[in-house]
mmCIF file of C-alpha atoms in Angstrom:
data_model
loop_
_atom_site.group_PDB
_atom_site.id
_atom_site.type_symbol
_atom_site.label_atom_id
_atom_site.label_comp_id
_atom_site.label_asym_id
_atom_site.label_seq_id
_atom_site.Cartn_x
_atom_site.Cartn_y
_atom_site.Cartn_z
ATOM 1 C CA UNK M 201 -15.103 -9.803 -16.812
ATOM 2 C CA UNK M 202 -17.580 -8.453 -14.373
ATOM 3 C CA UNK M 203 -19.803 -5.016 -15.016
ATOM 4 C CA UNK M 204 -17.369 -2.309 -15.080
ATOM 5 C CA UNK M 205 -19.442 -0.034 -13.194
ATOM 6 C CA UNK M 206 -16.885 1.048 -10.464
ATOM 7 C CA UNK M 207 -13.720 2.097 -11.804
ATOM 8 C CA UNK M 208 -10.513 3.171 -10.017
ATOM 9 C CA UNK M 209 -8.575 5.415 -11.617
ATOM 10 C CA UNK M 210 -8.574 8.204 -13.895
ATOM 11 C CA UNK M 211 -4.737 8.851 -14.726
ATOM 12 C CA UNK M 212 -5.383 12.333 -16.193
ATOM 13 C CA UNK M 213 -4.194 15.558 -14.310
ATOM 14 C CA UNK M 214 -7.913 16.204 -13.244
ATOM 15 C CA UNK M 215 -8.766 12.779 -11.267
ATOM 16 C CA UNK M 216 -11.844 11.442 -10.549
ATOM 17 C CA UNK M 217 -12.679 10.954 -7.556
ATOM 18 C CA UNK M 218 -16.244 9.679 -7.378
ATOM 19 C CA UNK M 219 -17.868 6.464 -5.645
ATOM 20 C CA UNK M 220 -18.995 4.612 -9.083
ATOM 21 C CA UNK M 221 -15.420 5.191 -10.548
ATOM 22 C CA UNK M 222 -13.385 2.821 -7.971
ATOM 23 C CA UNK M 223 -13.309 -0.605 -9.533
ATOM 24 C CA UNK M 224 -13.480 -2.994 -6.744
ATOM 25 C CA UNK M 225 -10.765 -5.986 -7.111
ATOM 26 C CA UNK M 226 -8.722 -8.495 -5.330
ATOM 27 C CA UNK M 227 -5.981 -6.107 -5.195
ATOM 28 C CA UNK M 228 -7.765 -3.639 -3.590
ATOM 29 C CA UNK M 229 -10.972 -5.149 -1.974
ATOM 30 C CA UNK M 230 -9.882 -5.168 2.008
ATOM 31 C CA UNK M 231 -8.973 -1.662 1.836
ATOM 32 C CA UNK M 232 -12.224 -0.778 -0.143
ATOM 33 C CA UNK M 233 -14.436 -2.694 2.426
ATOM 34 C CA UNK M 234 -12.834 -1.257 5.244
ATOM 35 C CA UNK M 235 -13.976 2.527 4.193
ATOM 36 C CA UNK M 236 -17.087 0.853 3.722
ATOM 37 C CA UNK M 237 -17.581 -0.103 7.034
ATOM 38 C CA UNK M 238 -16.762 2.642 9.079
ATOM 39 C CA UNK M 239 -17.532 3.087 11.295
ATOM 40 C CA UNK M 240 -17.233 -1.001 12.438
ATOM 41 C CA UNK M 241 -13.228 -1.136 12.968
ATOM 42 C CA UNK M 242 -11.151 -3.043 14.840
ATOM 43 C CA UNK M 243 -8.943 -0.421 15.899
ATOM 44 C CA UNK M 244 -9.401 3.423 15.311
ATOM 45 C CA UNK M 245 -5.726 4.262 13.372
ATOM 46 C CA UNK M 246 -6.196 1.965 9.864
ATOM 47 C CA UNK M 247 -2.710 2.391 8.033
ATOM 48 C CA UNK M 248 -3.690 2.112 4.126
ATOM 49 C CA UNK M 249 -0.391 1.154 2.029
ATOM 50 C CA UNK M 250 0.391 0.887 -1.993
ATOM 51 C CA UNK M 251 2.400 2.072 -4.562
ATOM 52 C CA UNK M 252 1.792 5.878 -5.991
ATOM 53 C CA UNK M 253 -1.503 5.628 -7.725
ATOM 54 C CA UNK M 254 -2.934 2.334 -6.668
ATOM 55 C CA UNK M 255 -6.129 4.350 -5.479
ATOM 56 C CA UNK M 256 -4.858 5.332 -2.068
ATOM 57 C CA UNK M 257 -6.133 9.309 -2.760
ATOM 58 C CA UNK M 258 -9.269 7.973 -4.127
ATOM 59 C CA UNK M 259 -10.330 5.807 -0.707
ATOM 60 C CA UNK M 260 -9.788 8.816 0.790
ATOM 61 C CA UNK M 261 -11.764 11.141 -1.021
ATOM 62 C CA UNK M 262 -14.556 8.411 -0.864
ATOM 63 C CA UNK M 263 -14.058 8.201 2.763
ATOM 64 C CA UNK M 264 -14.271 11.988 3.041
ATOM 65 C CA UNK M 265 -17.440 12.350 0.938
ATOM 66 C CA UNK M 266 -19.405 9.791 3.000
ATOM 67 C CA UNK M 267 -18.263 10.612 6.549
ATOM 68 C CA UNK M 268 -17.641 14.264 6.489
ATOM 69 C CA UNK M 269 -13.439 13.346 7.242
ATOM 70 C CA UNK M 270 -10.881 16.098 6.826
ATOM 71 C CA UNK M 271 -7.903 15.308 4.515
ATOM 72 C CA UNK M 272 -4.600 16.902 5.541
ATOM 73 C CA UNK M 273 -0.382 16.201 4.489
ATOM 74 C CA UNK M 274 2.660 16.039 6.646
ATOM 75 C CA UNK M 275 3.429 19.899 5.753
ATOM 76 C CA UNK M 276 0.060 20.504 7.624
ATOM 77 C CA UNK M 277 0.702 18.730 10.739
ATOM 78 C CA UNK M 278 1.946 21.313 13.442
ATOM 79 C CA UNK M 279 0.317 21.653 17.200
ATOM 80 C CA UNK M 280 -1.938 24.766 15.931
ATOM 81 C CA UNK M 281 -2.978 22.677 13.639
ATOM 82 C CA UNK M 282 -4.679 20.027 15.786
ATOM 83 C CA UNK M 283 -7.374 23.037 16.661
ATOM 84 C CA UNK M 284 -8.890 22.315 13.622
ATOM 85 C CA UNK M 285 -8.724 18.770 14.177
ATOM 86 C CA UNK M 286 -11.156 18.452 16.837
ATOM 87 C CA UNK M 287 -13.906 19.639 14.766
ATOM 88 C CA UNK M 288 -13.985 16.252 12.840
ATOM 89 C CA UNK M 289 -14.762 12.979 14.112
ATOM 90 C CA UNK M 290 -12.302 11.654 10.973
ATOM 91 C CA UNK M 291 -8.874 12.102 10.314
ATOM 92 C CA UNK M 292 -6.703 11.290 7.081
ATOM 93 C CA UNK M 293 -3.048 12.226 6.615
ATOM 94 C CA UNK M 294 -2.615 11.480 2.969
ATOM 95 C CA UNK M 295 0.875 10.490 1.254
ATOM 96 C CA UNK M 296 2.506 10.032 4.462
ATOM 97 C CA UNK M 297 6.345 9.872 3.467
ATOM 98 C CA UNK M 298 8.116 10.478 7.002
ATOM 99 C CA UNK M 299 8.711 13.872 6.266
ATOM 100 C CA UNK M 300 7.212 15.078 9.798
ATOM 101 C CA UNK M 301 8.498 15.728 13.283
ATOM 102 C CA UNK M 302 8.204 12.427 14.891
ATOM 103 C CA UNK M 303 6.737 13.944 17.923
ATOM 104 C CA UNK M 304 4.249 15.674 15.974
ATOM 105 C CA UNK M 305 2.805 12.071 14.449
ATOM 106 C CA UNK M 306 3.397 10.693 17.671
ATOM 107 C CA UNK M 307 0.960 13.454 18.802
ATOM 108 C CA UNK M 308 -1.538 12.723 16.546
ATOM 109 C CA UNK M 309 -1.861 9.193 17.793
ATOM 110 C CA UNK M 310 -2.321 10.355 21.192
ATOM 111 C CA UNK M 311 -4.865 13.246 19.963
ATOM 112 C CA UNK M 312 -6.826 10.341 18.248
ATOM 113 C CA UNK M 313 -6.807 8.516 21.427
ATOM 114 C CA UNK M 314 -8.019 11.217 23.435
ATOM 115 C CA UNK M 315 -10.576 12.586 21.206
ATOM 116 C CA UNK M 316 -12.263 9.437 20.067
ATOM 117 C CA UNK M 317 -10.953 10.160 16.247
ATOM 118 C CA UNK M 318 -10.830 7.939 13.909
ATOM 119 C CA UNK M 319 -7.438 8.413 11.425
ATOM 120 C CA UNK M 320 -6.727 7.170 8.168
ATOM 121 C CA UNK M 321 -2.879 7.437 7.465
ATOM 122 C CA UNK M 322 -1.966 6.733 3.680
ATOM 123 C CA UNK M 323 1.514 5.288 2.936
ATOM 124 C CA UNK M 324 3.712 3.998 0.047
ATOM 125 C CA UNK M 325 4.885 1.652 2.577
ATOM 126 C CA UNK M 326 3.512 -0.007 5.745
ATOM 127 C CA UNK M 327 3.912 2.055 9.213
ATOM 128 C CA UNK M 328 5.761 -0.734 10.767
ATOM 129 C CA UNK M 329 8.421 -0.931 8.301
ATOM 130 C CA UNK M 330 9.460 2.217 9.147
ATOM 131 C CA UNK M 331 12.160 2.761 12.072
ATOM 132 C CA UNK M 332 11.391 5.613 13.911
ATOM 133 C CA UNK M 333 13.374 7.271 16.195
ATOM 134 C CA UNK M 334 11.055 7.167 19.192
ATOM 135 C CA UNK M 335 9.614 3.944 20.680
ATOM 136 C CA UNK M 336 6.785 5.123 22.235
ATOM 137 C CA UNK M 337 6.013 5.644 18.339
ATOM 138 C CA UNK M 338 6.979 2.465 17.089
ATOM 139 C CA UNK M 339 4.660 0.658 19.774
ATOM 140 C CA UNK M 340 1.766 3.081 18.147
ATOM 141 C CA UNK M 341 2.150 1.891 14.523
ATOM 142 C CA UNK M 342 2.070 -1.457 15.650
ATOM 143 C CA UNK M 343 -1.029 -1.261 16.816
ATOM 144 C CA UNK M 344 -2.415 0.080 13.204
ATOM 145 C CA UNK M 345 -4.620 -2.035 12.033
ATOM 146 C CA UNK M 346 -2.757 -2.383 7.704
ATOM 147 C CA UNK M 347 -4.477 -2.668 4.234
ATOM 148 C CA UNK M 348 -2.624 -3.417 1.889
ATOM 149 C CA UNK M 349 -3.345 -2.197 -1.836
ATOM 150 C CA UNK M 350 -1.469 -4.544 -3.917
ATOM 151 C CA UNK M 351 -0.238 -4.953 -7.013
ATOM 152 C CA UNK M 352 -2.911 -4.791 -9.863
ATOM 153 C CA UNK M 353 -4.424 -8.194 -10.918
ATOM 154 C CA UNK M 354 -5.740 -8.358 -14.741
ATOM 155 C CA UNK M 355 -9.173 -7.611 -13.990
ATOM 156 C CA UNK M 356 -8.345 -4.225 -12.399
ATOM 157 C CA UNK M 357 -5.621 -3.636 -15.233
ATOM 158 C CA UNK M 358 -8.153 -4.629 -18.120
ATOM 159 C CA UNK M 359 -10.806 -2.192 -16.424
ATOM 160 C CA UNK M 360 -7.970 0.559 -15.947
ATOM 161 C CA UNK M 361 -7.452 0.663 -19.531
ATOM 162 C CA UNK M 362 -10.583 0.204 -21.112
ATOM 163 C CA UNK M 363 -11.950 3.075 -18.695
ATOM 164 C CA UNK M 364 -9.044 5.364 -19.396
ATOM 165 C CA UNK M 365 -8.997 4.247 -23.046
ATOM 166 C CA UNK M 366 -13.038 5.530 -22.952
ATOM 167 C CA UNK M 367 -12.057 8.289 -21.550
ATOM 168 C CA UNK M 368 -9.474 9.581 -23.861
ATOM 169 C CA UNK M 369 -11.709 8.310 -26.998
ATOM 170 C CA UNK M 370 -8.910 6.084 -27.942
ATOM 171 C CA UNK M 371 -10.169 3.384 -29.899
ATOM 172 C CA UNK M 372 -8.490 -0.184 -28.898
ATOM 173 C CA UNK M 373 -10.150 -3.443 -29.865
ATOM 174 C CA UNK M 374 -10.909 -5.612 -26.862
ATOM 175 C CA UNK M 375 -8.685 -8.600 -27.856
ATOM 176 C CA UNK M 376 -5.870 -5.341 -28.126
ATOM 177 C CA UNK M 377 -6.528 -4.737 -24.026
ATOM 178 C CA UNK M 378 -6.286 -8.581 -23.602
ATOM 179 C CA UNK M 379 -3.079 -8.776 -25.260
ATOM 180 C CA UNK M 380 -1.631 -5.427 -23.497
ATOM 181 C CA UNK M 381 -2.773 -7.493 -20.206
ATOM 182 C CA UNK M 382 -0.413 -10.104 -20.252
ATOM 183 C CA UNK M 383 2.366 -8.307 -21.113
ATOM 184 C CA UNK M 384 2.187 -5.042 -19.383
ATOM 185 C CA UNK M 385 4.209 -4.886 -16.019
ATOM 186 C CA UNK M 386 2.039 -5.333 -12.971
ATOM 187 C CA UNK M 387 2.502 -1.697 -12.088
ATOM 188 C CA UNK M 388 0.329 1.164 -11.540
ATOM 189 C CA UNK M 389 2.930 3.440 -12.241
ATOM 190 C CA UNK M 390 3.843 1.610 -15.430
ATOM 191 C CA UNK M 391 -0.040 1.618 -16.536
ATOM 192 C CA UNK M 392 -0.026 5.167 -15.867
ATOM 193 C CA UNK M 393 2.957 5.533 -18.073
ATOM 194 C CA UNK M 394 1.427 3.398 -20.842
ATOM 195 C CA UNK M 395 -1.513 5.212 -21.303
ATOM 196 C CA UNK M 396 0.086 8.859 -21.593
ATOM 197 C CA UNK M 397 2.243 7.070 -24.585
ATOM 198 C CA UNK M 398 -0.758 5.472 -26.440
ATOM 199 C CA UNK M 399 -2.422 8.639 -25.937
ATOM 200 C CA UNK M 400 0.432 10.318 -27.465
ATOM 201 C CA UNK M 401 0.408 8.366 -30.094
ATOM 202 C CA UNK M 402 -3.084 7.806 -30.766
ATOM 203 C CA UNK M 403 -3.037 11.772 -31.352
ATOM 204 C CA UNK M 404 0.233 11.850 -33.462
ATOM 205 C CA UNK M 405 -1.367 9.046 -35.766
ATOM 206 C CA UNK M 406 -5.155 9.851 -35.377
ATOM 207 C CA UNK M 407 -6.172 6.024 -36.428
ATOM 208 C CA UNK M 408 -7.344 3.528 -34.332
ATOM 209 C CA UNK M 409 -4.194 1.803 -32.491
ATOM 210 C CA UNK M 410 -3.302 -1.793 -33.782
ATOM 211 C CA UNK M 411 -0.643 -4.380 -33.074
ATOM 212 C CA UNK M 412 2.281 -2.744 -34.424
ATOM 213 C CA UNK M 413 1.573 0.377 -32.073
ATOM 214 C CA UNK M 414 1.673 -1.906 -28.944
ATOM 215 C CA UNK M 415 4.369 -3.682 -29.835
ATOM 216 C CA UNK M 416 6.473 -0.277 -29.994
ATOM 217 C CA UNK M 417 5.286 0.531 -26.503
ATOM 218 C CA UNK M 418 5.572 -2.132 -24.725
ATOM 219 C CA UNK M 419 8.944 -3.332 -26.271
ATOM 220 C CA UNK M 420 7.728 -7.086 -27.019
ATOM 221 C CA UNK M 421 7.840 -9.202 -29.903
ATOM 222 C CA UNK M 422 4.734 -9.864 -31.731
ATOM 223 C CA UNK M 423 3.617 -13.182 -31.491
#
């Protein structure tokens, strides 16, 4: 296991967002590298993709904190709204869901174009899976340049626990996280889940969690 000096994801209500808290993995390194190279792209409109809380938020508020970026939602997006857009040189719709006017995002492509923006559109699933309505949009997503956050490998699931575990002073031995590890479902979601019921239970108990605990949770058989 390498330092675990850069840490993803604090599951609590109050996230952290900071630089030193995103652990850099497999899962998640292209995406990671590519806010680190701004601003070096290969195309201006980078679609960044993943299932709810693989870290998609937290590029962004890394992005924003380093490049001075504005971060805005679908519910934002109207053509007053591109005034204030033209004050920053980057752009990132977060938790894109296709809840928008397709004329308005097809808008904001062209704005990008035409402004020399760079735009950072955050998505549970890739642009061009989508089927819009309108081709001339459809053409534009293909032309996104995609980074994928995928599923967590064990590294980043060992360094999600043992981070959040710190965090909530719950005290799990080591060879505990490797056992929860192989077992746990390759889900951020799921890890998100498992950690609000060890945390419940840590405080029900108030003693140090042990085999027994995790086999409860995680509905295995102890082996």
């Amino acid at each position: 296991m390498s330092e675990l000096n850069q840490l993803l994801l604090n599951f609590d209500q109050k996230q952290n967002f900071n630089y030193n808290d995103f652990y850099v993995s497999k899962s998640n390194f292209f995406a990671f590298k590519l806010i680190e190279n701004w601003p070096k792209w290969e195309k201006r409109v980078i679609n960044i993709y993943g299932e709810k809380n693989c870290g998609k938020s937290h590029l962004a508020e890394i992005f924003k904190s380093k490049y001075k970026a504005i971060i805005f939602d679908e519910k934002k997006l109207n053509q007053d709204f591109f005034l204030n857009l033209k004050l920053y040189e980057n752009l990132i719709l977060d938790d894109f869901e296709n809840n928008t006017d397709e004329k308005l995002l097809y808008s904001l492509f062209n704005f990008v174009d035409h402004e020399n923006k760079y735009l950072i559109i955050n998505s549970r699933t890739p642009l061009i899976n989508i089927k819009f309505k309108l081709k001339d949009l459809n053409s534009r997503v293909k032309n996104c340049l995609l980074a994928e956050i995928k599923i967590p490998d064990d590294e980043l699931i060992f360094a999600l626990l043992l981070k959040n575990f710190s965090d909530k002073q719950i005290k799990v031995n080591k060879k505990l996280i490797d056992y929860i590890v192989k077992r746990i479902d390759r889900s951020y979601r799921k890890i998100s889940e498992f950690i609000y019921k060890i945390d419940e239970l840590s405080l029900k108990k108030k003693k140090p969690i042990n085999i027994s605990s995790l086999k409860e949770i995680l509905e295995v058989e102890i082996e």
